[in-house]
């Protein structure tokens, strides 16, 4: 009858996880999931901001097709009445359920004076919180309750669980700070603004600046760096929030064992985009760099990524982040470049449903189609075959038969403005289109008309080219000293 689907999506999580090679983070439960999963180390979001990214992977369409680049538009009005992933599963006999983030919390941090502040860094005593809890704890509890209902009713389900953290404010139970003594926290390896970074490419992290604890630092706009000690505090709190998240994921997966559904449920774990932690002098997301677009992506498929557990055997025993330092390695690591827009077709194939057709070039009037080909074809490929010719029928995700990931980001102007990070549709004047291959990241910033959603590739405002092997952190832009015509033709193609 097909397997259940547990779809875990995390807000603002870059791959700072043990299973991705991070030496500092304590993430034993997610690492345990990875040890039973196919793990993609080069997975990219289509836009490094929440709403456009989520609409993209839930519809299987790119931002230029959803016409959603901000938080303020509705894609069904601007673009088309597209089928969504949960809708498709529901139409194919699944009970579809959703738990988790809907709105961002507002003023949440109690200061030493007892007043509430909109701080960035915000460890809390959970017992003092309303109802003695936090949103992600409640989401886990509700998801576990729903798993028990599904078990009792014997219903095939698609359950999406969305976790808030590590989205700002970095608000988590204060005991997680113990895992990350401040003296162990380093700065980003490249905490400076790259010399040849075009001004249009820089994100001035205005939402961070608007937090009360950051405002108090009087940092100059747009390039003034945060003090080193506060940079370390942000990085410390981000890591603490990841371990808090890991605990929630561990409890959820352990509950999957408890109800006896681990052998019949596909588990997908990913994030809507990454988050800069001081790299390039930037914080938050809002850019085309890997730190903002690269996400964790793993698939646990019983009987495919791991042999089925015997009756009563636990697949996901809960692991306490405070006592477990796990050295588990992923079941299968894949270096292939993949995109979140492929999630819809991939999950359909894994669940045994008919894979939605590839979208025609113009698809605004097509309800069901996808611009991301299924990546199940990579599940059985060995790690060292990444460079071999890839027969991919997805014209949106390949050129010259090489898998690529496309990301994009809008800007209101060529220089950093107060609304550079989150311009409203009517204010967008430039679009940065970015291509990531296994070897390089190539970006062109071109004129954009928000009235008819059109980009003019004849009007290039700036460009970036980073060679990954020699410049993994993307600090040295060689666009202007390279014959990049071939790259440009590929993007236009």
Short mmCIF file of C-alpha atoms in Angstrom, two decimals:
data_model
loop_
_atom_site.label_atom_id
_atom_site.label_comp_id
_atom_site.label_asym_id
_atom_site.label_seq_id
_atom_site.Cartn_x
_atom_site.Cartn_y
_atom_site.Cartn_z
CA UNK A 1 0.00 0.00 0.00
CA UNK A 2 3.01 2.32 0.02
CA UNK A 3 4.86 3.75 2.99
CA UNK A 4 4.03 6.59 5.34
CA UNK A 5 6.03 9.82 5.08
CA UNK A 6 7.45 11.82 7.99
CA UNK A 7 8.72 15.08 6.52
CA UNK A 8 10.86 17.10 8.95
CA UNK A 9 11.72 20.63 7.82
CA UNK A 10 13.83 22.92 9.99
CA UNK A 11 13.95 26.71 9.83
CA UNK A 12 17.35 28.30 9.03
CA UNK A 13 19.48 25.19 9.59
CA UNK A 14 22.79 25.07 7.79
CA UNK A 15 24.57 21.67 7.82
CA UNK A 16 26.28 22.21 11.21
CA UNK A 17 25.75 18.58 12.20
CA UNK A 18 28.10 15.80 13.21
CA UNK A 19 27.05 13.74 10.19
CA UNK A 20 28.21 16.61 7.96
CA UNK A 21 31.63 16.68 9.60
CA UNK A 22 31.12 19.49 12.11
CA UNK A 23 33.52 18.84 14.99
CA UNK A 24 31.84 21.09 17.57
CA UNK A 25 28.11 20.41 17.40
CA UNK A 26 26.37 17.77 19.51
CA UNK A 27 23.68 16.29 17.25
CA UNK A 28 23.54 12.55 18.10
CA UNK A 29 19.89 11.96 17.11
CA UNK A 30 20.14 13.56 13.67
CA UNK A 31 23.48 11.75 13.19
CA UNK A 32 21.75 8.48 14.09
CA UNK A 33 19.09 9.19 11.45
CA UNK A 34 21.89 9.91 8.96
CA UNK A 35 23.52 6.57 9.79
CA UNK A 36 20.39 4.88 8.39
CA UNK A 37 19.90 7.31 5.50
CA UNK A 38 21.20 8.52 2.16
CA UNK A 39 22.74 11.91 2.95
CA UNK A 40 23.32 14.61 0.33
CA UNK A 41 26.24 16.93 1.06
CA UNK A 42 25.53 19.31 -1.86
CA UNK A 43 21.82 20.12 -1.51
CA UNK A 44 20.67 23.68 -2.19
CA UNK A 45 17.58 25.81 -1.64
CA UNK A 46 16.17 27.86 -4.51
CA UNK A 47 16.05 31.10 -2.48
CA UNK A 48 17.61 31.74 0.91
CA UNK A 49 14.49 33.04 2.66
CA UNK A 50 11.62 31.12 4.27
CA UNK A 51 8.42 31.69 2.29
CA UNK A 52 9.86 31.55 -1.27
CA UNK A 53 11.94 28.46 -0.46
CA UNK A 54 9.06 26.55 1.16
CA UNK A 55 6.58 27.39 -1.60
CA UNK A 56 9.20 26.29 -4.14
CA UNK A 57 9.79 22.81 -2.72
CA UNK A 58 6.16 22.24 -1.73
CA UNK A 59 5.00 22.98 -5.28
CA UNK A 60 8.06 21.60 -7.10
CA UNK A 61 8.44 24.94 -8.92
CA UNK A 62 11.17 27.55 -8.94
CA UNK A 63 10.67 31.10 -7.59
CA UNK A 64 10.36 32.52 -11.11
CA UNK A 65 7.39 30.17 -11.63
CA UNK A 66 5.78 30.67 -8.21
CA UNK A 67 6.55 34.40 -8.59
CA UNK A 68 7.11 34.52 -4.87
CA UNK A 69 10.29 36.33 -3.81
CA UNK A 70 9.01 37.94 -0.60
CA UNK A 71 6.67 37.37 2.37
CA UNK A 72 3.88 39.57 1.11
CA UNK A 73 2.60 38.03 -2.13
CA UNK A 74 0.37 35.01 -2.69
CA UNK A 75 1.60 32.69 -5.41
CA UNK A 76 -1.83 31.34 -6.35
CA UNK A 77 -2.77 34.92 -7.33
CA UNK A 78 0.49 35.99 -9.04
CA UNK A 79 1.36 32.70 -10.71
CA UNK A 80 -1.02 29.72 -10.90
CA UNK A 81 -3.24 27.39 -8.89
CA UNK A 82 -0.53 24.72 -8.57
CA UNK A 83 -0.89 21.36 -6.85
CA UNK A 84 1.26 21.04 -3.73
CA UNK A 85 3.13 18.05 -2.38
CA UNK A 86 0.77 17.36 0.58
CA UNK A 87 -2.23 17.93 -1.72
CA UNK A 88 -0.85 15.30 -4.13
CA UNK A 89 -0.37 12.77 -1.33
CA UNK A 90 -3.89 13.48 -0.05
CA UNK A 91 -5.31 12.90 -3.54
CA UNK A 92 -3.49 9.55 -3.54
CA UNK A 93 -5.09 8.19 -0.38
CA UNK A 94 -2.87 9.64 2.37
CA UNK A 95 -4.04 11.41 5.50
CA UNK A 96 -2.02 14.63 5.42
CA UNK A 97 -1.08 16.35 8.66
CA UNK A 98 0.99 19.39 9.54
CA UNK A 99 2.52 20.45 12.84
CA UNK A 100 4.80 23.36 13.63
CA UNK A 101 5.76 26.87 12.76
CA UNK A 102 3.16 29.21 11.35
CA UNK A 103 4.12 32.65 12.68
CA UNK A 104 7.44 33.93 13.95
CA UNK A 105 7.31 34.78 17.65
CA UNK A 106 7.72 38.45 18.52
CA UNK A 107 8.94 40.13 21.77
CA UNK A 108 10.16 37.10 23.68
CA UNK A 109 13.23 37.74 25.82
CA UNK A 110 12.97 38.71 29.46
CA UNK A 111 15.89 40.91 30.48
CA UNK A 112 17.59 41.06 33.88
CA UNK A 113 15.29 43.98 34.72
CA UNK A 114 12.25 41.74 34.17
CA UNK A 115 11.10 43.60 31.04
CA UNK A 116 10.60 41.97 27.63
CA UNK A 117 13.06 42.68 24.82
CA UNK A 118 13.34 41.66 21.18
CA UNK A 119 16.85 40.29 21.58
CA UNK A 120 18.80 38.09 19.17
CA UNK A 121 20.45 35.86 21.82
CA UNK A 122 17.86 34.50 24.26
CA UNK A 123 18.51 31.38 26.39
CA UNK A 124 15.54 30.82 28.71
CA UNK A 125 14.48 28.87 31.79
CA UNK A 126 11.70 26.73 30.28
CA UNK A 127 9.93 26.41 33.65
CA UNK A 128 9.34 30.18 33.56
CA UNK A 129 7.84 30.11 30.06
CA UNK A 130 4.05 30.14 29.47
CA UNK A 131 2.77 26.64 30.31
CA UNK A 132 6.39 25.67 31.09
CA UNK A 133 7.13 24.95 27.45
CA UNK A 134 8.42 26.28 24.10
CA UNK A 135 6.92 26.03 20.59
CA UNK A 136 9.24 23.29 19.30
CA UNK A 137 8.62 21.20 22.42
CA UNK A 138 4.87 21.54 21.81
CA UNK A 139 5.31 20.63 18.13
CA UNK A 140 7.12 17.42 19.10
CA UNK A 141 4.42 16.51 21.62
CA UNK A 142 1.63 17.13 19.08
CA UNK A 143 3.44 15.17 16.35
CA UNK A 144 3.88 12.23 18.74
CA UNK A 145 0.16 12.40 19.60
CA UNK A 146 -0.71 12.29 15.88
CA UNK A 147 1.59 9.30 15.32
CA UNK A 148 -0.36 7.44 17.99
CA UNK A 149 -3.67 8.38 16.34
CA UNK A 150 -2.40 7.16 12.96
CA UNK A 151 -1.23 3.89 14.54
CA UNK A 152 -4.62 3.35 16.19
CA UNK A 153 -6.57 4.22 13.03
CA UNK A 154 -4.18 2.25 10.80
CA UNK A 155 -4.14 5.12 8.32
CA UNK A 156 -1.42 5.80 5.76
CA UNK A 157 -0.11 9.29 6.50
CA UNK A 158 2.01 12.17 5.28
CA UNK A 159 3.06 14.08 8.41
CA UNK A 160 5.03 17.31 8.03
CA UNK A 161 6.73 18.60 11.18
CA UNK A 162 8.23 22.09 11.02
CA UNK A 163 10.69 23.18 13.70
CA UNK A 164 11.29 26.87 14.49
CA UNK A 165 14.82 26.73 15.83
CA UNK A 166 17.51 27.71 15.04
CA UNK A 167 15.55 30.62 13.50
CA UNK A 168 16.01 33.88 15.39
CA UNK A 169 15.47 34.79 18.13
CA UNK A 170 17.96 32.18 19.33
CA UNK A 171 15.61 31.14 22.11
CA UNK A 172 16.20 27.73 23.66
CA UNK A 173 16.49 26.10 27.11
CA UNK A 174 19.50 27.69 28.79
CA UNK A 175 21.02 24.36 29.85
CA UNK A 176 22.13 23.79 26.24
CA UNK A 177 24.72 26.54 26.70
CA UNK A 178 26.69 24.07 28.86
CA UNK A 179 27.44 22.05 25.73
CA UNK A 180 29.29 24.99 24.18
CA UNK A 181 31.66 26.83 26.55
CA UNK A 182 32.34 30.25 25.04
CA UNK A 183 36.10 29.63 25.07
CA UNK A 184 35.54 26.78 22.57
CA UNK A 185 33.68 29.01 20.11
CA UNK A 186 35.69 30.38 17.21
CA UNK A 187 34.84 33.15 14.77
CA UNK A 188 33.93 32.34 11.17
CA UNK A 189 37.00 31.37 9.11
CA UNK A 190 36.42 34.46 6.92
CA UNK A 191 34.68 37.11 9.06
CA UNK A 192 35.53 39.93 6.64
CA UNK A 193 33.67 41.31 3.64
CA UNK A 194 35.50 39.91 0.57
CA UNK A 195 37.45 42.59 -1.29
CA UNK A 196 35.87 41.84 -4.65
CA UNK A 197 32.33 41.15 -3.46
CA UNK A 198 29.94 43.29 -5.54
CA UNK A 199 27.96 45.64 -3.28
CA UNK A 200 24.69 44.27 -4.68
CA UNK A 201 25.61 40.78 -3.44
CA UNK A 202 26.09 41.83 0.20
CA UNK A 203 23.22 41.31 2.64
CA UNK A 204 23.29 43.92 5.43
CA UNK A 205 21.46 41.63 7.94
CA UNK A 206 18.97 44.31 8.94
CA UNK A 207 16.74 41.90 10.90
CA UNK A 208 19.73 41.13 13.14
CA UNK A 209 20.50 44.84 13.56
CA UNK A 210 16.92 45.51 14.68
CA UNK A 211 17.27 43.22 17.71
CA UNK A 212 17.60 45.18 20.94
CA UNK A 213 20.87 43.56 22.09
CA UNK A 214 22.46 44.22 18.68
CA UNK A 215 21.10 47.79 18.48
CA UNK A 216 22.86 48.53 21.75
CA UNK A 217 26.22 47.81 20.04
CA UNK A 218 25.82 50.78 17.63
CA UNK A 219 27.32 48.93 14.68
CA UNK A 220 27.71 51.07 11.55
CA UNK A 221 25.54 50.29 8.51
CA UNK A 222 26.06 48.38 6.26
CA UNK A 223 29.54 46.87 6.66
CA UNK A 224 30.47 47.58 10.27
CA UNK A 225 31.42 44.28 11.93
CA UNK A 226 29.96 43.06 15.19
CA UNK A 227 32.40 42.89 18.13
CA UNK A 228 34.25 39.57 18.26
CA UNK A 229 32.83 38.58 21.64
CA UNK A 230 29.25 39.10 20.43
CA UNK A 231 29.99 37.13 17.26
CA UNK A 232 31.04 34.24 19.49
CA UNK A 233 27.84 34.57 21.53
CA UNK A 234 25.70 34.33 18.38
CA UNK A 235 27.62 31.28 17.16
CA UNK A 236 27.39 29.70 20.63
CA UNK A 237 23.62 30.25 20.75
CA UNK A 238 23.14 28.94 17.21
CA UNK A 239 24.91 25.71 18.16
CA UNK A 240 22.93 25.46 21.41
CA UNK A 241 19.70 25.87 19.42
CA UNK A 242 20.80 23.08 17.05
CA UNK A 243 21.35 20.70 19.98
CA UNK A 244 17.94 21.67 21.38
CA UNK A 245 16.50 20.86 17.94
CA UNK A 246 18.38 17.55 17.92
CA UNK A 247 16.70 16.59 21.19
CA UNK A 248 13.25 17.26 19.67
CA UNK A 249 14.07 15.23 16.55
CA UNK A 250 15.34 12.41 18.77
CA UNK A 251 12.11 12.33 20.78
CA UNK A 252 10.02 12.35 17.60
CA UNK A 253 11.96 9.51 15.94
CA UNK A 254 11.94 7.49 19.15
CA UNK A 255 8.15 7.83 19.17
CA UNK A 256 8.10 6.42 15.63
CA UNK A 257 9.77 3.33 17.14
CA UNK A 258 7.29 3.29 20.04
CA UNK A 259 4.28 3.07 17.73
CA UNK A 260 5.97 0.41 15.59
CA UNK A 261 6.06 2.48 12.39
CA UNK A 262 9.82 2.84 11.79
CA UNK A 263 9.76 -0.04 9.29
CA UNK A 264 6.93 1.45 7.25
CA UNK A 265 7.73 5.17 7.26
CA UNK A 266 10.01 7.19 4.98
CA UNK A 267 11.74 9.93 6.96
CA UNK A 268 12.99 13.04 5.17
CA UNK A 269 15.04 15.61 7.07
CA UNK A 270 15.95 19.00 5.57
CA UNK A 271 15.84 22.78 6.09
CA UNK A 272 14.37 25.64 4.10
CA UNK A 273 17.83 27.24 3.67
CA UNK A 274 21.09 27.87 5.52
CA UNK A 275 22.27 30.75 7.71
CA UNK A 276 25.45 32.85 7.70
CA UNK A 277 27.36 32.86 10.99
CA UNK A 278 29.70 35.76 10.25
CA UNK A 279 31.18 34.42 6.99
CA UNK A 280 31.86 37.29 4.53
CA UNK A 281 30.95 39.70 7.33
CA UNK A 282 27.32 38.58 6.96
CA UNK A 283 24.67 37.15 9.28
CA UNK A 284 21.31 35.47 8.64
CA UNK A 285 20.45 34.31 5.12
CA UNK A 286 19.46 36.58 2.20
CA UNK A 287 22.36 35.78 -0.15
CA UNK A 288 23.45 33.30 -2.83
CA UNK A 289 26.50 32.01 -0.94
CA UNK A 290 26.69 28.33 0.04
CA UNK A 291 26.33 29.21 3.73
CA UNK A 292 22.89 30.65 2.95
CA UNK A 293 21.70 28.18 0.29
CA UNK A 294 23.24 24.83 1.32
CA UNK A 295 21.00 22.65 3.50
CA UNK A 296 21.13 19.23 5.16
CA UNK A 297 19.14 16.67 3.20
CA UNK A 298 18.73 13.01 4.13
CA UNK A 299 16.28 10.23 3.28
CA UNK A 300 15.60 7.20 5.46
CA UNK A 301 13.75 4.57 3.41
CA UNK A 302 13.16 1.21 5.17
CA UNK A 303 14.44 -1.66 3.08
CA UNK A 304 16.25 0.69 0.68
CA UNK A 305 18.69 2.83 2.66
CA UNK A 306 18.91 0.24 5.43
CA UNK A 307 17.71 -3.30 6.01
CA UNK A 308 14.42 -3.55 7.85
CA UNK A 309 14.66 -3.91 11.61
CA UNK A 310 13.44 -7.16 13.13
CA UNK A 311 10.26 -7.19 15.22
CA UNK A 312 10.68 -5.15 18.40
CA UNK A 313 14.15 -3.86 17.46
CA UNK A 314 14.55 -0.11 17.90
CA UNK A 315 15.78 1.83 14.87
CA UNK A 316 15.90 5.24 16.58
CA UNK A 317 16.56 4.86 20.33
CA UNK A 318 16.63 8.33 21.89
CA UNK A 319 20.14 9.69 22.49
CA UNK A 320 20.74 12.40 25.08
CA UNK A 321 22.85 15.23 23.52
CA UNK A 322 24.35 15.86 26.97
CA UNK A 323 25.83 12.38 27.27
CA UNK A 324 26.20 11.01 23.73
CA UNK A 325 29.05 11.98 21.49
CA UNK A 326 28.29 9.89 18.47
CA UNK A 327 30.69 8.86 15.75
CA UNK A 328 28.05 7.37 13.46
CA UNK A 329 28.63 7.96 9.77
CA UNK A 330 25.90 8.31 7.14
CA UNK A 331 24.65 5.10 5.56
CA UNK A 332 25.44 6.58 2.16
CA UNK A 333 26.93 9.98 1.42
CA UNK A 334 26.25 11.56 -1.96
CA UNK A 335 28.22 14.48 -3.35
CA UNK A 336 25.87 14.99 -6.30
CA UNK A 337 24.59 18.54 -6.59
CA UNK A 338 20.83 18.46 -5.90
CA UNK A 339 18.05 20.97 -5.25
CA UNK A 340 15.11 21.20 -2.84
CA UNK A 341 12.80 21.77 -5.81
CA UNK A 342 13.31 18.03 -6.47
CA UNK A 343 11.69 16.98 -3.17
CA UNK A 344 8.16 16.69 -4.61
CA UNK A 345 9.07 14.24 -7.39
CA UNK A 346 11.57 12.37 -5.17
CA UNK A 347 9.04 11.71 -2.40
CA UNK A 348 6.39 10.71 -4.92
CA UNK A 349 8.75 8.11 -6.41
CA UNK A 350 9.87 6.79 -3.01
CA UNK A 351 6.25 6.39 -1.93
CA UNK A 352 5.41 4.48 -5.11
CA UNK A 353 3.16 7.21 -6.52
CA UNK A 354 3.22 8.35 -10.12
CA UNK A 355 5.93 11.00 -10.43
CA UNK A 356 4.44 14.32 -11.60
CA UNK A 357 5.40 15.19 -15.19
CA UNK A 358 8.17 17.66 -15.99
CA UNK A 359 6.76 21.16 -16.46
CA UNK A 360 6.65 22.62 -19.96
CA UNK A 361 8.69 25.80 -20.52
CA UNK A 362 5.70 27.93 -19.54
CA UNK A 363 3.54 26.21 -16.91
CA UNK A 364 1.42 28.89 -15.20
CA UNK A 365 -1.76 27.16 -16.37
CA UNK A 366 -0.55 23.62 -15.55
CA UNK A 367 -1.82 22.49 -12.14
CA UNK A 368 0.41 19.43 -11.65
CA UNK A 369 3.99 19.33 -12.91
CA UNK A 370 7.46 19.75 -11.44
CA UNK A 371 10.63 21.63 -12.32
CA UNK A 372 12.80 19.31 -10.25
CA UNK A 373 13.54 15.75 -11.35
CA UNK A 374 13.50 12.94 -8.77
CA UNK A 375 16.93 12.28 -7.24
CA UNK A 376 16.17 8.65 -6.35
CA UNK A 377 18.51 7.75 -9.25
CA UNK A 378 21.43 8.81 -7.02
CA UNK A 379 20.50 6.52 -4.13
CA UNK A 380 22.33 3.51 -5.54
CA UNK A 381 25.19 5.42 -7.18
CA UNK A 382 28.60 5.20 -5.54
CA UNK A 383 30.20 8.33 -4.13
CA UNK A 384 33.09 8.40 -6.61
CA UNK A 385 30.86 8.51 -9.69
CA UNK A 386 29.75 12.11 -9.20
CA UNK A 387 31.58 13.45 -12.24
CA UNK A 388 30.36 10.84 -14.70
CA UNK A 389 27.80 11.87 -17.28
CA UNK A 390 24.40 12.17 -15.69
CA UNK A 391 21.46 11.32 -17.90
CA UNK A 392 19.00 13.69 -16.41
CA UNK A 393 15.77 14.43 -18.18
CA UNK A 394 15.30 17.58 -16.11
CA UNK A 395 16.28 20.50 -18.32
CA UNK A 396 15.84 22.85 -15.37
CA UNK A 397 18.48 21.11 -13.26
CA UNK A 398 21.15 20.28 -15.84
CA UNK A 399 23.20 21.75 -18.58
CA UNK A 400 25.71 19.83 -20.65
CA UNK A 401 24.39 16.79 -18.75
CA UNK A 402 26.00 18.13 -15.55
CA UNK A 403 23.76 18.37 -12.47
CA UNK A 404 23.51 21.92 -11.15
CA UNK A 405 21.59 23.81 -8.49
CA UNK A 406 19.97 27.15 -9.26
CA UNK A 407 19.37 29.72 -6.54
CA UNK A 408 18.36 33.36 -6.79
CA UNK A 409 18.00 36.45 -4.64
CA UNK A 410 16.28 39.80 -5.28
CA UNK A 411 17.65 43.24 -4.41
CA UNK A 412 16.12 46.73 -4.47
CA UNK A 413 19.34 48.48 -5.53
CA UNK A 414 23.02 48.06 -6.42
CA UNK A 415 24.16 49.12 -2.95
CA UNK A 416 23.00 47.87 0.47
CA UNK A 417 19.72 49.48 1.58
CA UNK A 418 17.54 49.08 4.67
CA UNK A 419 15.32 46.70 2.65
CA UNK A 420 18.07 44.82 0.74
CA UNK A 421 17.44 41.57 2.64
CA UNK A 422 13.66 41.43 2.23
CA UNK A 423 12.49 43.72 -0.59
CA UNK A 424 8.80 43.72 -1.39
CA UNK A 425 7.95 42.65 -4.93
CA UNK A 426 7.26 46.21 -6.11
CA UNK A 427 10.74 47.30 -4.93
CA UNK A 428 12.77 44.57 -6.65
CA UNK A 429 15.05 46.04 -9.33
CA UNK A 430 17.82 43.42 -9.57
CA UNK A 431 17.80 39.62 -9.43
CA UNK A 432 20.91 37.59 -8.65
CA UNK A 433 20.77 34.25 -10.49
CA UNK A 434 23.27 31.74 -9.15
CA UNK A 435 24.44 28.38 -10.49
CA UNK A 436 26.23 25.86 -8.26
CA UNK A 437 28.03 22.90 -9.81
CA UNK A 438 30.39 20.48 -8.10
CA UNK A 439 33.27 22.75 -9.21
CA UNK A 440 32.10 26.36 -8.97
CA UNK A 441 29.45 28.91 -7.99
CA UNK A 442 28.62 31.44 -10.68
CA UNK A 443 26.25 34.38 -10.13
CA UNK A 444 25.02 37.23 -12.33
CA UNK A 445 23.05 40.17 -10.97
CA UNK A 446 20.73 41.42 -13.71
CA UNK A 447 18.01 44.03 -14.18
CA UNK A 448 14.57 42.83 -13.06
CA UNK A 449 11.10 44.27 -13.75
CA UNK A 450 8.64 43.45 -10.94
CA UNK A 451 5.63 44.52 -13.01
CA UNK A 452 5.98 41.64 -15.45
CA UNK A 453 8.38 39.39 -13.46
CA UNK A 454 11.02 39.59 -16.20
CA UNK A 455 14.81 39.50 -15.96
CA UNK A 456 17.00 41.20 -18.56
CA UNK A 457 20.19 39.18 -19.00
CA UNK A 458 21.50 41.82 -21.39
CA UNK A 459 21.73 44.24 -18.45
CA UNK A 460 24.26 42.68 -16.07
CA UNK A 461 24.98 44.80 -12.98
CA UNK A 462 27.64 42.56 -11.42
CA UNK A 463 28.98 39.03 -11.40
CA UNK A 464 30.63 36.49 -9.10
CA UNK A 465 32.66 33.37 -9.82
CA UNK A 466 34.17 31.15 -7.12
CA UNK A 467 36.13 27.95 -7.76
CA UNK A 468 35.16 25.54 -4.99
CA UNK A 469 38.27 23.36 -4.92
CA UNK A 470 40.70 26.25 -4.33
CA UNK A 471 38.23 28.61 -2.61
CA UNK A 472 35.73 26.49 -0.62
CA UNK A 473 34.53 29.45 1.47
CA UNK A 474 33.85 31.57 -1.65
CA UNK A 475 36.00 34.51 -0.61
CA UNK A 476 37.85 35.29 -3.85
CA UNK A 477 35.65 36.48 -6.69
CA UNK A 478 37.45 35.88 -10.00
CA UNK A 479 34.57 37.00 -12.23
CA UNK A 480 36.37 40.06 -13.60
CA UNK A 481 39.66 38.31 -14.37
CA UNK A 482 38.18 35.27 -16.10
CA UNK A 483 36.93 34.53 -19.57
CA UNK A 484 33.50 33.65 -18.28
CA UNK A 485 31.56 33.76 -21.54
CA UNK A 486 30.98 30.01 -21.45
CA UNK A 487 29.45 30.25 -17.96
CA UNK A 488 27.19 33.08 -19.06
CA UNK A 489 25.96 31.16 -22.10
CA UNK A 490 25.14 28.20 -19.84
CA UNK A 491 23.06 30.40 -17.55
CA UNK A 492 21.25 31.97 -20.49
CA UNK A 493 20.75 28.54 -22.02
#
